[in-house]
Short mmCIF file of C-alpha atoms in Angstrom, two decimals:
data_model
loop_
_atom_site.label_atom_id
_atom_site.label_comp_id
_atom_site.label_asym_id
_atom_site.label_seq_id
_atom_site.Cartn_x
_atom_site.Cartn_y
_atom_site.Cartn_z
CA MET P 1 -30.52 40.60 -12.31
CA SER P 2 -28.20 43.15 -10.69
CA ALA P 3 -24.78 41.69 -11.61
CA ASP P 4 -24.11 41.62 -7.86
CA PRO P 5 -23.78 37.86 -7.31
CA LEU P 6 -24.04 38.07 -3.51
CA SER P 7 -27.30 40.03 -3.60
CA ASP P 8 -28.58 37.79 -6.38
CA ALA P 9 -27.90 34.59 -4.45
CA LEU P 10 -29.56 35.91 -1.28
CA ALA P 11 -32.62 36.92 -3.29
CA VAL P 12 -32.88 33.72 -5.30
CA ALA P 13 -32.47 31.56 -2.21
CA ASP P 14 -35.31 33.53 -0.59
CA ALA P 15 -33.01 33.78 2.43
CA ARG P 16 -34.79 35.52 5.29
CA SER P 17 -33.15 36.37 8.59
CA VAL P 18 -35.39 36.14 11.62
CA PHE P 19 -34.49 37.32 15.12
CA SER P 20 -35.52 34.56 17.53
CA GLY P 21 -34.42 35.90 20.90
CA GLY P 22 -31.42 35.14 23.06
CA PHE P 23 -30.40 34.58 26.65
CA THR P 24 -28.67 36.04 29.67
CA ALA P 25 -26.56 33.83 31.91
CA SER P 26 -24.38 33.76 35.01
CA GLY P 27 -22.68 31.13 37.14
CA SER P 28 -22.54 27.61 35.71
CA TRP P 29 -24.74 27.00 32.68
CA ALA P 30 -24.93 25.16 29.35
CA VAL P 31 -27.46 25.30 26.53
CA ARG P 32 -27.77 23.22 23.36
CA LEU P 33 -28.70 25.15 20.22
CA ARG P 34 -30.25 23.40 17.24
CA GLY P 35 -30.37 24.82 13.73
CA ARG P 36 -32.96 22.31 12.45
CA ASP P 37 -31.62 22.67 8.91
CA ARG P 38 -31.53 26.44 9.15
CA LEU P 39 -28.47 28.64 9.43
CA LYS P 40 -28.17 29.64 13.08
CA VAL P 41 -26.66 33.03 14.02
CA VAL P 42 -25.55 33.89 17.58
CA ALA P 43 -23.97 37.20 18.56
CA VAL P 44 -22.26 37.73 21.93
CA VAL P 45 -23.36 41.10 23.29
CA ARG P 46 -21.64 40.84 26.69
CA GLY P 47 -19.13 38.55 28.33
CA GLY P 48 -17.90 35.33 26.79
CA CYS P 49 -18.39 31.56 26.83
CA LEU P 50 -17.30 28.30 25.25
CA LEU P 51 -18.73 26.66 22.13
CA VAL P 52 -18.54 22.86 21.95
CA ARG P 53 -19.50 21.08 18.75
CA GLY P 54 -19.41 17.36 17.96
CA GLY P 55 -17.01 16.38 20.71
CA GLY P 56 -14.32 18.75 19.42
CA GLU P 57 -12.14 21.12 21.40
CA PRO P 58 -14.06 23.98 23.04
CA LEU P 59 -13.96 27.24 21.07
CA LYS P 60 -13.82 30.46 23.07
CA VAL P 61 -16.33 33.07 21.88
CA SER P 62 -16.01 36.57 23.28
CA GLU P 63 -17.92 39.83 23.45
CA GLY P 64 -18.54 41.13 19.94
CA ASP P 65 -18.05 37.73 18.27
CA VAL P 66 -20.62 36.27 15.87
CA VAL P 67 -21.09 32.55 15.17
CA VAL P 68 -22.98 31.12 12.18
CA SER P 69 -23.60 27.36 11.97
CA ASP P 70 -25.07 25.45 9.04
CA GLY P 71 -27.82 23.89 11.16
CA ALA P 72 -26.86 20.33 10.30
CA GLN P 73 -25.54 19.57 13.78
CA PRO P 74 -26.42 21.10 17.18
CA TYR P 75 -23.76 22.71 19.36
CA VAL P 76 -23.47 23.73 23.00
CA LEU P 77 -22.70 27.13 24.50
CA CYS P 78 -21.54 26.88 28.10
CA SER P 79 -19.68 28.51 30.95
CA GLU P 80 -17.37 25.50 31.29
CA PRO P 81 -16.97 22.04 29.70
CA GLY P 82 -18.66 18.94 31.07
CA LEU P 83 -21.99 20.43 32.12
CA GLU P 84 -25.24 18.75 31.08
CA PRO P 85 -26.78 21.19 28.57
CA LEU P 86 -30.36 22.38 28.64
CA ASP P 87 -32.07 22.14 25.27
CA SER P 88 -32.84 25.67 24.07
CA GLY P 89 -36.44 24.69 23.41
CA ARG P 90 -36.92 24.00 27.13
CA ALA P 91 -35.45 27.28 28.36
CA VAL P 92 -37.98 29.59 30.02
CA MET P 93 -38.24 32.68 27.87
CA ASP P 94 -39.66 36.10 28.74
CA PRO P 95 -42.43 36.51 26.13
CA ALA P 96 -41.93 40.27 25.96
CA SER P 97 -38.18 40.34 25.36
CA ARG P 98 -37.82 36.79 23.96
CA MET P 99 -34.76 36.41 26.22
CA ALA P 100 -34.21 33.28 28.32
CA ARG P 101 -32.47 33.12 31.67
CA LEU P 102 -29.69 30.54 32.30
CA GLY P 103 -27.61 29.79 35.36
CA GLU P 104 -27.94 30.96 38.95
CA GLY P 105 -28.81 34.38 40.31
CA THR P 106 -29.94 37.51 38.52
CA ALA P 107 -26.63 38.80 37.15
CA GLU P 108 -26.08 39.14 33.39
CA ASP P 109 -22.46 38.03 33.03
CA VAL P 110 -23.17 36.77 29.52
CA VAL P 111 -25.72 38.15 27.06
CA CYS P 112 -26.27 36.58 23.63
CA VAL P 113 -28.82 37.37 20.93
CA SER P 114 -29.67 34.84 18.26
CA GLY P 115 -31.58 34.33 15.07
CA HIS P 116 -31.79 32.02 12.11
CA ILE P 117 -31.66 32.25 8.35
CA ASP P 118 -34.72 30.58 6.89
CA LEU P 119 -33.67 28.60 3.83
CA SER P 120 -36.81 26.53 3.47
CA ARG P 121 -37.78 27.80 0.04
CA ASP P 122 -34.80 26.29 -1.78
CA SER P 123 -34.00 23.62 0.83
CA GLY P 124 -30.97 25.71 1.73
CA GLU P 125 -28.81 24.26 -1.02
CA LEU P 126 -27.68 27.50 -2.67
CA LEU P 127 -26.40 29.06 0.55
CA ARG P 128 -25.57 26.03 2.66
CA ARG P 129 -23.32 24.42 0.05
CA ALA P 130 -21.31 27.63 -0.18
CA LEU P 131 -20.61 27.98 3.54
CA PRO P 132 -18.42 26.07 6.01
CA GLU P 133 -20.14 24.13 8.79
CA LEU P 134 -19.22 26.81 11.33
CA ILE P 135 -18.22 30.45 10.87
CA HIS P 136 -16.64 32.26 13.81
CA VAL P 137 -16.27 35.99 13.21
CA ARG P 138 -14.09 37.47 15.93
CA ALA P 139 -14.59 40.95 17.32
CA ASP P 140 -11.21 42.05 15.92
CA ALA P 141 -12.14 41.20 12.30
CA ALA P 142 -12.09 44.00 9.73
CA GLU P 143 -15.90 44.03 9.64
CA ALA P 144 -16.10 44.10 13.46
CA PRO P 145 -17.12 47.77 13.82
CA VAL P 146 -20.18 47.28 11.62
CA LEU P 147 -21.01 43.95 13.25
CA SER P 148 -20.63 45.52 16.70
CA TRP P 149 -22.99 48.34 15.76
CA LEU P 150 -25.61 45.92 14.42
CA ILE P 151 -25.33 43.68 17.48
CA GLY P 152 -25.75 46.72 19.72
CA ARG P 153 -28.85 47.90 17.86
CA LEU P 154 -30.31 44.39 17.97
CA ALA P 155 -29.72 44.21 21.71
CA ASP P 156 -31.29 47.67 22.16
CA GLU P 157 -34.40 46.57 20.27
CA VAL P 158 -34.73 43.55 22.55
CA ARG P 159 -34.36 45.60 25.73
CA ALA P 160 -36.56 48.57 24.76
CA HIS P 161 -39.31 46.55 23.04
CA ARG P 162 -40.63 49.60 21.22
CA ALA P 163 -43.34 49.58 18.59
CA GLY P 164 -42.09 47.82 15.46
CA VAL P 165 -39.54 45.76 17.38
CA GLU P 166 -40.13 42.55 15.39
CA PHE P 167 -39.77 44.29 12.01
CA ALA P 168 -36.65 46.18 13.10
CA SER P 169 -35.07 43.12 14.72
CA ASP P 170 -35.59 40.92 11.67
CA HIS P 171 -34.03 43.50 9.35
CA LEU P 172 -31.07 44.02 11.67
CA ALA P 173 -30.59 40.24 11.68
CA GLN P 174 -30.61 40.30 7.86
CA LEU P 175 -27.89 42.97 7.79
CA LEU P 176 -25.90 41.03 10.38
CA PHE P 177 -25.93 37.97 8.12
CA VAL P 178 -24.83 39.98 5.07
CA GLN P 179 -21.89 41.34 7.05
CA VAL P 180 -20.90 37.80 8.06
CA LEU P 181 -20.90 36.79 4.38
CA ARG P 182 -18.71 39.79 3.60
CA VAL P 183 -16.27 38.58 6.24
CA CYS P 184 -16.23 35.21 4.46
CA LEU P 185 -15.48 36.95 1.17
CA ALA P 186 -12.60 38.87 2.74
CA ASP P 187 -11.09 35.68 4.21
CA SER P 188 -12.11 32.95 1.79
CA GLY P 189 -9.51 30.37 2.82
CA GLY P 190 -12.02 28.46 4.96
CA LEU P 191 -14.78 28.39 2.38
CA PRO P 192 -15.67 25.12 0.61
CA PRO P 193 -15.78 25.15 -3.20
CA GLY P 194 -18.89 27.05 -4.28
CA TRP P 195 -20.20 30.34 -5.65
CA LEU P 196 -19.11 32.32 -2.57
CA ARG P 197 -15.51 31.13 -2.87
CA ALA P 198 -15.58 31.86 -6.60
CA LEU P 199 -16.90 35.34 -5.92
CA ALA P 200 -14.07 35.94 -3.45
CA ASP P 201 -11.57 35.30 -6.27
CA GLU P 202 -11.02 38.71 -7.86
CA ARG P 203 -9.84 37.10 -11.11
CA LEU P 204 -13.07 35.10 -11.47
CA ALA P 205 -15.48 37.77 -10.25
CA PRO P 206 -15.83 39.53 -13.67
CA ALA P 207 -17.03 36.28 -15.27
CA LEU P 208 -19.49 35.68 -12.43
CA ARG P 209 -20.87 39.20 -12.83
CA LEU P 210 -21.42 38.58 -16.54
CA MET P 211 -23.36 35.38 -15.92
CA HIS P 212 -25.44 36.97 -13.17
CA GLY P 213 -26.00 40.21 -15.07
CA ASP P 214 -27.33 38.50 -18.21
CA PRO P 215 -28.20 34.85 -17.53
CA ALA P 216 -30.12 34.53 -20.81
CA HIS P 217 -27.03 35.26 -22.91
CA PRO P 218 -25.52 32.15 -24.55
CA TRP P 219 -22.20 32.55 -22.76
CA GLN P 220 -19.28 30.57 -24.14
CA LEU P 221 -16.15 29.54 -22.30
CA GLY P 222 -13.98 31.82 -24.43
CA GLU P 223 -16.06 34.93 -23.62
CA LEU P 224 -15.93 34.25 -19.90
CA ALA P 225 -12.19 33.53 -20.01
CA ARG P 226 -11.53 36.84 -21.81
CA ALA P 227 -13.53 38.70 -19.13
CA ALA P 228 -11.24 37.12 -16.53
CA ALA P 229 -8.15 37.91 -18.65
CA MET P 230 -7.10 34.23 -18.77
CA SER P 231 -6.69 31.50 -21.31
CA ARG P 232 -9.63 29.13 -21.69
CA THR P 233 -7.79 26.29 -19.98
CA THR P 234 -6.45 28.37 -17.07
CA PHE P 235 -9.86 29.92 -16.51
CA ALA P 236 -11.69 26.58 -16.64
CA VAL P 237 -9.29 24.96 -14.14
CA ARG P 238 -9.32 27.92 -11.73
CA PHE P 239 -13.09 28.29 -11.90
CA ARG P 240 -13.68 24.60 -11.18
CA GLU P 241 -11.29 24.63 -8.24
CA ALA P 242 -13.09 27.63 -6.70
CA ALA P 243 -16.72 26.94 -7.61
CA GLY P 244 -16.63 23.15 -7.52
CA VAL P 245 -18.14 22.89 -11.00
CA PRO P 246 -17.10 23.97 -14.53
CA PRO P 247 -18.15 27.50 -15.64
CA LEU P 248 -20.96 26.41 -17.95
CA THR P 249 -22.32 23.99 -15.34
CA TYR P 250 -22.36 26.90 -12.89
CA LEU P 251 -24.31 28.92 -15.46
CA LEU P 252 -26.81 26.08 -15.90
CA ASN P 253 -27.27 25.74 -12.13
CA TRP P 254 -27.73 29.49 -11.78
CA ARG P 255 -30.37 29.54 -14.51
CA MET P 256 -32.24 26.71 -12.80
CA SER P 257 -32.12 28.56 -9.47
CA LEU P 258 -33.57 31.65 -11.14
CA ALA P 259 -36.27 29.57 -12.80
CA ALA P 260 -37.18 27.81 -9.55
CA ARG P 261 -37.61 31.12 -7.77
CA ALA P 262 -39.77 32.49 -10.59
CA LEU P 263 -41.95 29.39 -10.53
CA ARG P 264 -42.43 29.79 -6.77
CA GLN P 265 -43.25 33.49 -6.91
CA ASP P 266 -44.65 34.40 -10.34
CA THR P 267 -47.39 33.31 -12.70
CA VAL P 268 -45.40 34.14 -15.84
CA PRO P 269 -45.98 31.50 -18.56
CA VAL P 270 -43.33 28.80 -18.69
CA SER P 271 -42.55 29.71 -22.31
CA VAL P 272 -41.70 33.28 -21.26
CA LEU P 273 -39.69 32.06 -18.30
CA ALA P 274 -37.74 29.72 -20.59
CA ARG P 275 -36.58 32.65 -22.75
CA SER P 276 -35.60 34.70 -19.69
CA VAL P 277 -33.05 32.06 -18.68
CA GLY P 278 -31.63 31.44 -22.13
CA TYR P 279 -33.79 28.71 -23.71
CA SER P 280 -35.30 29.17 -27.14
CA SER P 281 -38.06 26.62 -26.56
CA GLU P 282 -40.27 25.63 -23.65
CA SER P 283 -39.53 21.95 -24.20
CA ALA P 284 -35.74 22.43 -24.01
CA PHE P 285 -36.13 24.41 -20.78
CA SER P 286 -38.56 21.89 -19.29
CA ASN P 287 -36.19 19.03 -19.99
CA ALA P 288 -33.26 20.90 -18.45
CA PHE P 289 -35.31 21.89 -15.38
CA LYS P 290 -36.51 18.32 -14.84
CA ARG P 291 -32.95 16.96 -15.11
CA SER P 292 -31.85 19.52 -12.51
CA THR P 293 -34.71 19.27 -9.98
CA GLY P 294 -36.30 15.92 -10.74
CA VAL P 295 -39.68 17.49 -11.51
CA ALA P 296 -41.19 19.31 -14.48
CA PRO P 297 -41.65 23.12 -14.21
CA ARG P 298 -45.46 23.02 -14.14
CA ARG P 299 -45.46 20.33 -11.46
CA TYR P 300 -42.90 22.32 -9.45
CA ARG P 301 -45.13 25.42 -9.64
CA GLU P 302 -48.25 23.47 -8.63
CA ALA P 303 -46.42 22.07 -5.62
CA GLY P 304 -45.29 25.54 -4.55
CA GLY P 305 -41.63 24.64 -4.90
CA HIS P 306 -41.72 21.75 -2.44
#
């Protein structure tokens, strides 16, 4: 692996950003967006609106803002509270631009582009557990200039509809998501315990890079604590508070995530795979994998990871 835990986690989760379209709106309007167990990304290209989620107070989202939801619960974007929302699946979409039209008239007071992060390959656990239910990146955030540029390019692709638009749009959506995660790393106070919050802790990051850079090494608590320049006890307590699990449990979970991805994608023999994630025997690895996933490695491979 690359010893870049963020890149590693995105790769192992098989996270794939897909641009799915967007909408223009004017007047009075409301639309319900559903993640369907996928991370949902919405970027406001022009104007502003309100976001209402679970009966809570409306959240104002403005031009240049990006919202990422965990997909567990739907939310409503609207011009004003109290309107009956249209389900996004029922909105009439232009097949060429993949943009829907909401509200009255032909004006474009509000323009939003949206996409989703497909987490189906690992059931979304690796990424979803590390993120809050809703991320609101405001246009004045430190990463705003890059986000603004990506949003602009994504909007341009939608409008121009040039050759290669789907490929370009999907890759821009991927970069947009990475920038949102970088915002989370820069302001980790709202993150739940997990690998992303641990990575945001500069004191813990060296130990994470060791585990990601050489997952087959038989890392011991003392080695990892020295890398973080802490005592064993201080390191263990701080790591658990940030990651939600002890250091060696994190290492075990990471190895199982690597193994699951390899079983989905490769035909490498299980005995070879076992050594690559730190197990001296196939049986020891198989037992550990079954305890972690509930299914033996060969059965997991035969089922395609599902």
